[in-house]
Short mmCIF file of C-alpha atoms in Angstrom, two decimals:
data_model
loop_
_atom_site.label_atom_id
_atom_site.label_comp_id
_atom_site.label_asym_id
_atom_site.label_seq_id
_atom_site.Cartn_x
_atom_site.Cartn_y
_atom_site.Cartn_z
CA MET A 1 -24.07 -16.02 12.96
CA ILE A 2 -21.63 -13.29 11.88
CA ALA A 3 -19.14 -15.88 10.61
CA ARG A 4 -21.87 -17.65 8.62
CA ASP A 5 -23.10 -14.38 7.11
CA ALA A 6 -19.55 -13.43 6.13
CA ARG A 7 -18.97 -16.87 4.59
CA ASN A 8 -22.20 -16.62 2.61
CA ALA A 9 -21.33 -13.08 1.44
CA ILE A 10 -17.92 -14.21 0.20
CA GLY A 11 -19.41 -17.37 -1.32
CA SER A 12 -21.79 -15.28 -3.44
CA LEU A 13 -18.90 -13.46 -5.12
CA PRO A 14 -17.63 -14.54 -8.56
CA ARG A 15 -15.09 -17.39 -8.41
CA ASP A 16 -12.18 -15.30 -9.60
CA VAL A 17 -12.90 -12.63 -6.99
CA ARG A 18 -12.78 -15.31 -4.29
CA LEU A 19 -9.43 -16.47 -5.67
CA PHE A 20 -8.28 -12.85 -5.69
CA LEU A 21 -9.05 -12.65 -1.97
CA LEU A 22 -6.88 -15.74 -1.42
CA TYR A 23 -4.12 -13.99 -3.35
CA ALA A 24 -4.50 -10.94 -1.10
CA LEU A 25 -4.11 -13.16 1.97
CA SER A 26 -0.54 -14.07 1.01
CA SER A 27 0.52 -11.30 -1.38
CA ASN A 28 2.15 -9.03 1.21
CA ILE A 29 4.07 -11.62 3.23
CA VAL A 30 7.36 -10.65 1.58
CA LEU A 31 6.52 -6.96 1.83
CA GLY A 32 5.78 -7.27 5.55
CA ALA A 33 9.02 -9.15 6.16
CA PHE A 34 11.14 -6.64 4.26
CA ALA A 35 9.39 -3.67 5.90
CA LEU A 36 10.32 -5.05 9.30
CA LEU A 37 13.74 -6.55 8.72
CA TYR A 38 15.55 -5.15 5.70
CA ASN A 39 16.66 -1.83 7.19
CA LEU A 40 17.80 -3.70 10.30
CA TYR A 41 19.67 -6.08 7.98
CA LEU A 42 21.43 -3.09 6.43
CA THR A 43 22.46 -1.84 9.87
CA GLN A 44 24.02 -5.26 10.51
CA LEU A 45 26.04 -4.76 7.33
CA GLY A 46 27.34 -1.51 8.80
CA TYR A 47 25.12 1.06 7.06
CA GLN A 48 23.47 4.07 8.75
CA GLU A 49 20.21 5.97 8.21
CA ASP A 50 21.67 8.26 5.54
CA PHE A 51 22.54 5.29 3.31
CA ILE A 52 19.28 3.54 4.20
CA GLY A 53 17.37 6.69 3.23
CA MET A 54 19.27 6.94 -0.06
CA VAL A 55 18.55 3.29 -0.90
CA ASN A 56 14.86 3.67 -0.09
CA SER A 57 14.76 6.86 -2.13
CA LEU A 58 16.23 5.26 -5.26
CA ALA A 59 14.06 2.16 -4.91
CA THR A 60 10.91 4.22 -4.48
CA GLY A 61 11.88 6.56 -7.31
CA SER A 62 12.20 3.61 -9.67
CA LEU A 63 8.77 2.49 -8.50
CA ALA A 64 7.38 5.84 -9.63
CA LEU A 65 8.50 5.28 -13.22
CA SER A 66 7.07 1.78 -13.33
CA ALA A 67 3.79 3.03 -11.84
CA ILE A 68 3.17 5.17 -14.93
CA VAL A 69 4.01 2.22 -17.17
CA SER A 70 1.72 -0.03 -15.12
CA GLY A 71 -1.20 2.31 -15.80
CA ARG A 72 -0.66 1.80 -19.54
CA LEU A 73 -0.25 -1.95 -19.08
CA LEU A 74 -3.54 -2.04 -17.20
CA GLN A 75 -5.23 -0.46 -20.21
CA HIS A 76 -3.72 -2.92 -22.71
CA ARG A 77 -3.10 -6.15 -20.76
CA GLY A 78 -5.67 -6.01 -17.99
CA SER A 79 -5.41 -6.24 -14.22
CA TRP A 80 -4.92 -10.04 -14.05
CA TRP A 81 -1.85 -9.98 -16.31
CA CYS A 82 -0.26 -7.08 -14.39
CA LEU A 83 -1.02 -8.64 -11.02
CA THR A 84 0.26 -12.11 -11.92
CA TYR A 85 3.47 -11.37 -13.76
CA GLY A 86 4.25 -8.33 -11.65
CA THR A 87 4.04 -10.43 -8.48
CA LEU A 88 6.31 -13.07 -10.01
CA LEU A 89 8.83 -10.35 -10.90
CA TYR A 90 8.66 -8.99 -7.34
CA LEU A 91 9.42 -12.40 -5.83
CA LEU A 92 12.43 -12.93 -8.13
CA THR A 93 13.91 -9.50 -7.46
CA SER A 94 13.41 -9.96 -3.71
CA VAL A 95 15.72 -12.98 -3.81
CA THR A 96 18.49 -10.83 -5.31
CA VAL A 97 17.95 -8.15 -2.65
CA ALA A 98 18.35 -10.71 0.14
CA PHE A 99 21.85 -11.65 -1.08
CA ALA A 100 23.18 -8.16 -1.86
CA GLU A 101 25.80 -6.78 0.54
CA ARG A 102 28.05 -4.28 -1.26
CA PRO A 103 26.67 -0.75 -1.74
CA VAL A 104 26.34 -0.97 -5.54
CA ALA A 105 24.63 -4.36 -5.32
CA VAL A 106 22.26 -3.16 -2.59
CA VAL A 107 21.23 -0.13 -4.64
CA ALA A 108 20.88 -2.05 -7.93
CA THR A 109 18.78 -4.87 -6.49
CA MET A 110 16.59 -2.49 -4.49
CA VAL A 111 15.89 -0.47 -7.64
CA LEU A 112 14.81 -3.66 -9.41
CA GLN A 113 12.61 -4.65 -6.48
CA GLY A 114 11.16 -1.14 -6.43
CA ILE A 115 10.16 -1.41 -10.08
CA ALA A 116 8.43 -4.72 -9.37
CA THR A 117 6.71 -3.50 -6.19
CA THR A 118 4.39 -1.34 -8.30
CA PHE A 119 2.57 -4.44 -9.47
CA LEU A 120 1.64 -5.46 -5.92
CA PHE A 121 -0.39 -2.28 -5.50
CA VAL A 122 -1.47 -0.53 -8.70
CA PRO A 123 -3.51 -3.45 -10.17
CA LEU A 124 -5.32 -4.31 -6.91
CA MET A 125 -8.21 -1.87 -7.08
CA PRO A 126 -8.51 -2.04 -10.89
CA PHE A 127 -8.97 -5.82 -10.47
CA VAL A 128 -11.75 -5.19 -7.94
CA ILE A 129 -13.39 -2.65 -10.24
CA ASP A 130 -13.03 -4.87 -13.33
CA HIS A 131 -14.32 -8.13 -11.88
CA THR A 132 -16.60 -7.29 -8.95
CA PRO A 133 -20.30 -6.34 -9.31
CA PRO A 134 -20.57 -2.55 -8.75
CA ARG A 135 -22.72 -2.89 -5.62
CA ARG A 136 -20.06 -5.10 -3.99
CA ARG A 137 -16.97 -3.08 -4.95
CA GLU A 138 -16.57 -1.13 -1.71
CA GLU A 139 -17.06 -4.29 0.35
CA VAL A 140 -14.52 -6.30 -1.68
CA ALA A 141 -12.03 -3.40 -1.75
CA ALA A 142 -12.13 -3.15 2.05
CA LEU A 143 -11.82 -6.93 2.45
CA ALA A 144 -8.93 -7.17 -0.01
CA LEU A 145 -7.01 -4.36 1.69
CA SER A 146 -7.64 -5.95 5.07
CA LEU A 147 -6.36 -9.29 3.84
CA THR A 148 -3.18 -7.66 2.52
CA SER A 149 -2.71 -6.30 6.05
CA VAL A 150 -3.13 -9.81 7.47
CA SER A 151 -0.61 -10.95 4.89
CA ALA A 152 1.86 -8.30 6.07
CA THR A 153 1.21 -9.50 9.62
CA ILE A 154 2.33 -12.98 8.67
CA GLY A 155 5.45 -11.55 7.05
CA SER A 156 6.28 -9.47 10.12
CA LEU A 157 5.92 -12.47 12.41
CA VAL A 158 8.08 -14.64 10.16
CA ALA A 159 10.77 -11.97 9.92
CA GLY A 160 10.65 -11.15 13.62
CA TRP A 161 10.77 -14.66 15.06
CA ILE A 162 12.92 -16.71 12.68
CA PRO A 163 16.14 -14.93 13.75
CA TYR A 164 15.20 -15.55 17.39
CA ALA A 165 14.48 -19.24 16.68
CA LEU A 166 17.75 -19.65 14.76
CA HIS A 167 19.63 -18.12 17.67
CA ARG A 168 17.98 -20.43 20.21
CA LEU A 169 18.16 -23.61 18.12
CA ALA A 170 21.34 -23.21 16.08
CA GLY A 171 23.34 -20.62 18.00
CA LEU A 172 23.38 -18.13 15.12
CA PRO A 173 23.85 -14.48 16.14
CA ASN A 174 20.72 -12.41 16.67
CA PRO A 175 20.76 -9.69 15.53
CA GLY A 176 22.95 -10.79 12.66
CA ALA A 177 23.15 -10.46 8.88
CA VAL A 178 22.97 -14.25 8.29
CA THR A 179 19.90 -14.84 10.45
CA PHE A 180 18.15 -11.83 8.95
CA ARG A 181 18.89 -13.08 5.43
CA ILE A 182 17.47 -16.53 6.21
CA ALA A 183 14.30 -14.91 7.55
CA LEU A 184 13.90 -12.81 4.39
CA LEU A 185 14.37 -15.87 2.16
CA ALA A 186 11.83 -17.84 4.21
CA SER A 187 9.30 -15.06 3.70
CA ILE A 188 9.88 -15.19 -0.07
CA VAL A 189 9.22 -18.94 -0.13
CA LEU A 190 6.04 -18.50 1.90
CA GLY A 191 4.92 -15.48 -0.12
CA SER A 192 5.24 -17.35 -3.42
CA LEU A 193 2.05 -19.24 -2.49
CA CYS A 194 0.10 -16.17 -3.66
CA LEU A 195 0.77 -17.16 -7.28
CA LEU A 196 -1.38 -20.29 -7.02
CA PRO A 197 -4.82 -18.58 -6.89
CA LEU A 198 -3.82 -16.20 -9.70
CA PHE A 199 -2.97 -19.03 -12.10
CA ALA A 200 -6.15 -20.86 -11.04
CA MET A 201 -8.37 -18.05 -12.38
CA HIS A 202 -10.29 -18.43 -15.66
CA ASP A 203 -12.51 -15.47 -16.52
CA ALA A 204 -10.05 -12.84 -15.31
CA LYS A 205 -7.39 -14.20 -17.67
CA ALA A 206 -9.56 -14.08 -20.75
CA ARG A 207 -11.85 -11.11 -20.08
CA PRO A 208 -10.48 -7.65 -20.94
CA SER A 209 -10.48 -5.05 -18.22
CA GLU A 210 -13.34 -2.61 -17.89
CA PRO A 211 -11.34 0.32 -19.35
CA ASN A 212 -10.77 -1.64 -22.56
CA ARG A 213 -14.43 -2.46 -22.89
CA SER A 214 -15.71 1.03 -22.20
CA ALA A 215 -13.06 3.17 -23.83
CA THR A 216 -14.92 3.09 -27.10
CA GLY A 217 -18.00 4.71 -25.60
CA THR A 218 -19.03 8.32 -26.13
CA MET A 219 -16.68 10.69 -24.35
CA PRO A 220 -18.01 13.02 -21.65
CA THR A 221 -19.14 16.51 -22.49
CA VAL A 222 -16.73 19.46 -22.29
CA THR A 223 -17.94 20.11 -18.74
CA GLY A 224 -17.46 16.43 -17.93
CA ARG A 225 -13.92 16.43 -19.34
CA ARG A 226 -13.05 19.48 -17.29
CA ALA A 227 -14.39 17.85 -14.13
CA THR A 228 -12.59 14.60 -14.95
CA ARG A 229 -9.30 16.46 -15.31
CA ARG A 230 -9.83 18.26 -12.00
CA TYR A 231 -10.63 15.10 -10.06
CA PHE A 232 -7.77 13.24 -11.76
CA VAL A 233 -5.27 15.93 -10.74
CA ALA A 234 -6.73 16.04 -7.21
CA PHE A 235 -6.19 12.31 -6.66
CA VAL A 236 -2.64 12.50 -8.00
CA LEU A 237 -1.55 15.58 -6.03
CA ALA A 238 -3.15 14.36 -2.82
CA GLY A 239 -1.17 11.14 -3.14
CA GLY A 240 2.01 13.16 -3.63
CA LEU A 241 1.40 15.26 -0.51
CA LEU A 242 0.67 12.19 1.59
CA SER A 243 3.86 10.56 0.34
CA LEU A 244 6.03 13.47 1.49
CA GLY A 245 4.86 12.94 5.05
CA ASN A 246 4.93 9.15 5.04
CA GLY A 247 8.23 8.87 3.18
CA ALA A 248 9.97 10.92 5.84
CA VAL A 249 9.14 8.45 8.63
CA VAL A 250 8.01 5.04 7.35
CA PRO A 251 11.38 3.68 6.06
CA PHE A 252 13.01 4.42 9.42
CA PHE A 253 10.37 3.35 11.93
CA ASN A 254 11.90 -0.07 12.58
CA VAL A 255 15.31 1.54 13.15
CA TYR A 256 13.62 4.11 15.42
CA PHE A 257 12.04 1.32 17.46
CA ALA A 258 15.41 -0.43 17.73
CA GLY A 259 16.95 2.85 18.92
CA LEU A 260 14.31 2.97 21.66
CA GLY A 261 15.61 -0.41 22.87
CA LEU A 262 13.04 -2.80 21.38
CA PRO A 263 14.45 -6.20 20.25
CA THR A 264 13.69 -7.51 16.77
CA ARG A 265 11.05 -9.99 17.85
CA VAL A 266 9.17 -7.27 19.77
CA ILE A 267 9.35 -4.94 16.76
CA GLY A 268 7.93 -7.82 14.73
CA ILE A 269 5.03 -8.12 17.16
CA VAL A 270 4.37 -4.36 16.90
CA PHE A 271 4.32 -4.57 13.10
CA ALA A 272 2.17 -7.71 13.14
CA VAL A 273 -0.37 -6.44 15.66
CA SER A 274 -0.62 -3.13 13.81
CA SER A 275 -1.27 -4.90 10.52
CA LEU A 276 -3.85 -7.20 12.10
CA VAL A 277 -5.71 -4.41 13.87
CA GLY A 278 -5.55 -2.38 10.67
CA ALA A 279 -7.04 -5.31 8.78
CA LEU A 280 -9.95 -5.60 11.20
CA CYS A 281 -10.59 -1.86 11.20
CA GLY A 282 -10.35 -1.78 7.41
CA LEU A 283 -13.46 -3.96 7.25
CA LEU A 284 -15.35 -1.11 8.90
CA ALA A 285 -14.44 1.34 6.12
CA PRO A 286 -17.62 0.81 4.01
CA ALA A 287 -19.86 1.34 7.05
CA VAL A 288 -17.97 4.47 8.09
CA ALA A 289 -18.15 5.81 4.52
CA ARG A 290 -21.89 5.18 4.38
CA ARG A 291 -22.47 6.92 7.71
CA LEU A 292 -20.24 9.96 7.22
CA GLY A 293 -20.02 10.10 3.44
CA PRO A 294 -16.80 9.01 1.68
CA LEU A 295 -15.05 12.39 1.68
CA ARG A 296 -15.80 13.22 5.30
CA ALA A 297 -14.80 9.68 6.31
CA VAL A 298 -11.42 9.97 4.53
CA THR A 299 -10.87 13.41 6.06
CA VAL A 300 -11.43 12.14 9.60
CA ILE A 301 -9.53 8.88 9.12
CA ARG A 302 -6.44 10.58 7.66
CA SER A 303 -6.46 13.33 10.30
CA VAL A 304 -6.29 11.10 13.38
CA PRO A 305 -2.66 9.85 12.96
CA VAL A 306 -1.50 13.44 12.46
CA LEU A 307 -2.50 14.15 16.07
CA PHE A 308 -0.40 11.26 17.38
CA PHE A 309 2.68 12.24 15.37
CA ALA A 310 2.33 15.78 16.72
CA LEU A 311 2.27 14.24 20.21
CA LEU A 312 5.36 12.18 19.34
CA LEU A 313 7.22 15.46 18.70
CA VAL A 314 6.89 16.49 22.34
CA TRP A 315 6.61 13.09 24.05
CA PRO A 316 8.92 10.59 22.25
CA THR A 317 8.32 7.50 24.41
CA VAL A 318 7.96 3.85 23.37
CA ALA A 319 4.23 3.95 24.13
CA THR A 320 3.68 7.09 22.04
CA ALA A 321 5.71 5.72 19.14
CA VAL A 322 3.90 2.38 19.12
CA THR A 323 0.51 4.12 19.31
CA ALA A 324 1.39 6.50 16.46
CA PHE A 325 2.55 3.57 14.31
CA LEU A 326 -0.63 1.60 15.10
CA VAL A 327 -2.98 4.52 14.36
CA ARG A 328 -1.20 5.26 11.08
CA THR A 329 -1.59 1.63 9.99
CA ILE A 330 -5.30 1.68 10.85
CA SER A 331 -5.72 4.94 8.95
CA ILE A 332 -4.19 3.51 5.77
CA SER A 333 -6.28 0.33 5.98
CA MET A 334 -9.50 2.30 6.30
CA ALA A 335 -8.82 5.22 3.97
CA TRP A 336 -7.45 3.43 0.90
CA PRO A 337 -10.55 1.37 -0.02
CA ILE A 338 -12.72 4.48 0.34
CA ASP A 339 -10.29 6.47 -1.83
CA SER A 340 -10.28 3.72 -4.44
CA THR A 341 -14.04 3.47 -4.73
CA LEU A 342 -14.19 7.26 -4.99
CA ILE A 343 -11.94 7.01 -8.04
CA ALA A 344 -14.42 4.54 -9.52
CA GLU A 345 -17.30 6.94 -8.82
CA LEU A 346 -15.71 10.21 -9.93
CA LEU A 347 -13.67 9.15 -12.98
CA PRO A 348 -14.71 7.55 -16.29
CA ALA A 349 -13.60 3.95 -16.71
CA ALA A 350 -11.28 4.85 -19.60
CA VAL A 351 -8.96 6.89 -17.36
CA ARG A 352 -9.07 4.90 -14.11
CA GLY A 353 -5.98 2.86 -14.96
CA ASP A 354 -4.03 6.05 -15.57
CA ALA A 355 -5.41 7.56 -12.35
CA PHE A 356 -4.12 4.65 -10.27
CA GLY A 357 -0.81 4.66 -12.15
CA PHE A 358 -0.14 8.39 -11.87
CA ARG A 359 -1.27 8.51 -8.23
CA SER A 360 1.16 5.70 -7.47
CA ALA A 361 3.87 7.54 -9.41
CA ALA A 362 3.24 10.76 -7.46
CA TRP A 363 3.27 8.81 -4.22
CA ASN A 364 6.59 7.19 -5.04
CA VAL A 365 8.30 10.36 -6.29
CA GLY A 366 7.34 12.11 -3.06
CA PHE A 367 8.22 9.09 -0.94
CA ALA A 368 11.64 8.80 -2.61
CA LEU A 369 12.46 12.47 -2.07
CA ALA A 370 11.22 12.45 1.52
CA SER A 371 13.10 9.27 2.48
CA LEU A 372 16.32 10.60 0.94
CA LEU A 373 16.12 13.90 2.82
CA GLY A 374 14.70 12.21 5.92
CA GLY A 375 17.68 9.88 6.26
CA TYR A 376 20.16 12.76 6.20
CA ALA A 377 17.99 14.80 8.59
CA ILE A 378 17.85 11.94 11.09
CA VAL A 379 21.62 11.47 11.10
CA ARG A 380 22.19 15.21 11.70
CA TYR A 381 19.19 16.31 13.78
CA GLY A 382 17.39 13.20 15.05
CA TYR A 383 13.80 12.16 14.38
CA GLY A 384 12.03 15.42 15.30
CA PRO A 385 12.16 17.00 11.80
CA VAL A 386 10.75 13.93 10.05
CA PHE A 387 7.85 13.65 12.50
CA ALA A 388 7.13 17.35 11.89
CA ALA A 389 7.21 16.71 8.12
CA TYR A 390 4.57 14.01 8.56
CA VAL A 391 2.29 16.40 10.45
CA VAL A 392 2.66 19.23 7.91
CA PHE A 393 2.31 17.30 4.65
CA CYS A 394 -0.45 14.92 5.75
CA THR A 395 -2.47 17.86 7.05
CA ALA A 396 -2.01 19.61 3.71
CA ALA A 397 -3.16 16.49 1.84
CA VAL A 398 -6.30 16.16 3.94
CA LEU A 399 -7.28 19.82 3.48
CA TYR A 400 -6.54 19.79 -0.26
CA THR A 401 -8.58 16.63 -0.87
CA ALA A 402 -11.54 17.97 1.09
CA ALA A 403 -11.51 21.23 -0.89
CA ARG A 404 -11.13 19.71 -4.38
CA LEU A 405 -13.68 16.90 -4.17
CA SER A 406 -16.41 18.48 -2.08
CA ASP A 407 -18.56 19.55 -5.05
CA HIS A 408 -19.27 16.02 -6.33
CA PRO A 409 -22.31 14.14 -4.90
CA ALA A 410 -20.36 10.86 -4.79
CA ALA A 411 -17.98 12.42 -2.27
CA HIS A 412 -20.94 12.69 0.10
CA GLY A 413 -22.43 9.28 -0.61
CA ARG A 414 -24.89 10.38 -3.30
CA ALA A 415 -23.29 8.70 -6.30
CA GLY A 416 -26.57 7.95 -7.98
CA SER A 417 -27.34 11.52 -8.98
CA PRO A 418 -27.50 11.31 -12.78
CA ALA A 419 -26.82 14.99 -13.29
CA HIS A 420 -23.35 14.58 -11.89
CA ARG A 421 -22.28 11.34 -13.52
CA ILE A 422 -19.35 11.74 -15.91
CA GLU A 423 -19.15 8.16 -17.18
CA PRO A 424 -19.00 7.65 -20.95
CA VAL A 425 -22.25 6.47 -22.52
CA GLU A 426 -21.79 2.84 -23.59
#
């Protein structure tokens, strides 16, 4: 019964939205593989956490610049164009990353991949907003984010088990740079399937994005412009605070697991299970938002992993680390679709593209800085300081978001109040 209802609900969506969901199902395969394996690949080449942190910092910093550009491209080219050609660019740059070994080549190719990575994320929610009926946006956003988690699961499994299979079948060393490279290349081949549904779309190619159609409408009142600016800044700064916490720990978690004695294939299972559970929990996000109100839901969801990272500071066991990683993944899967639909509710259509772009830029600037400093801190002091950074900055982000958005009815699930709408009049 549930499966039939879900199939009917998806079947009632516009054709291009259904194709978009197919894209989401394979779009993060490469990302999942690289998240699991690439830092371990660098350790096989002889690099340590300080160099890994520096590489991640530069790659993420380049992503910040392209995120601002992507916001402008969304306004002028539309979400389909950015999603399609940005994904193609990401796949091509990933091939170069997989073959780079010398420090300069590693840095250069990672910067290029970082620039391209923007286009896997920034256009996602604008596409949902542009091409999904308003009453279905939250549902489709949650489903799309969950499918990207499933996609990352596939990538983690591919990256985790191919080196093991090559060792058993062909006698290649595991862990080893050659086996890891083959696994990364296999993930790129598999991930390229995501281009097929994008090129099969019709309306999304030809139809301009919603910001282009509505930008000519009457601008909000002075009060509305002031509120728009405040909510815009709140989304951007909250993303920056979150990035400082996440950037300090996320690039190094696979290396941390390896340091705890977990083999690559087990780390792959941890990544895969976390992504899959996150995907399933992400589907619950609309129901949680309706029950608690979007702002309260985001506050609770983002607060839970902070507790587990605080526990990890005093009890750094394998079980605690795996649980903290799992809870963080679930939190992201549930919070992001709620955040994204809040942007659609609180901001006029004409500035949404910029909101997504600048939030992504703030995220990546913070992530770059945190990963750079985090790598050096880990080499000198261990993992305690970076776990503490996660607790401090994520707590600050949660409190700041709750304070800045609490006055808008949409933050409490009352988006229909006409007195508080700041959309342009079309």
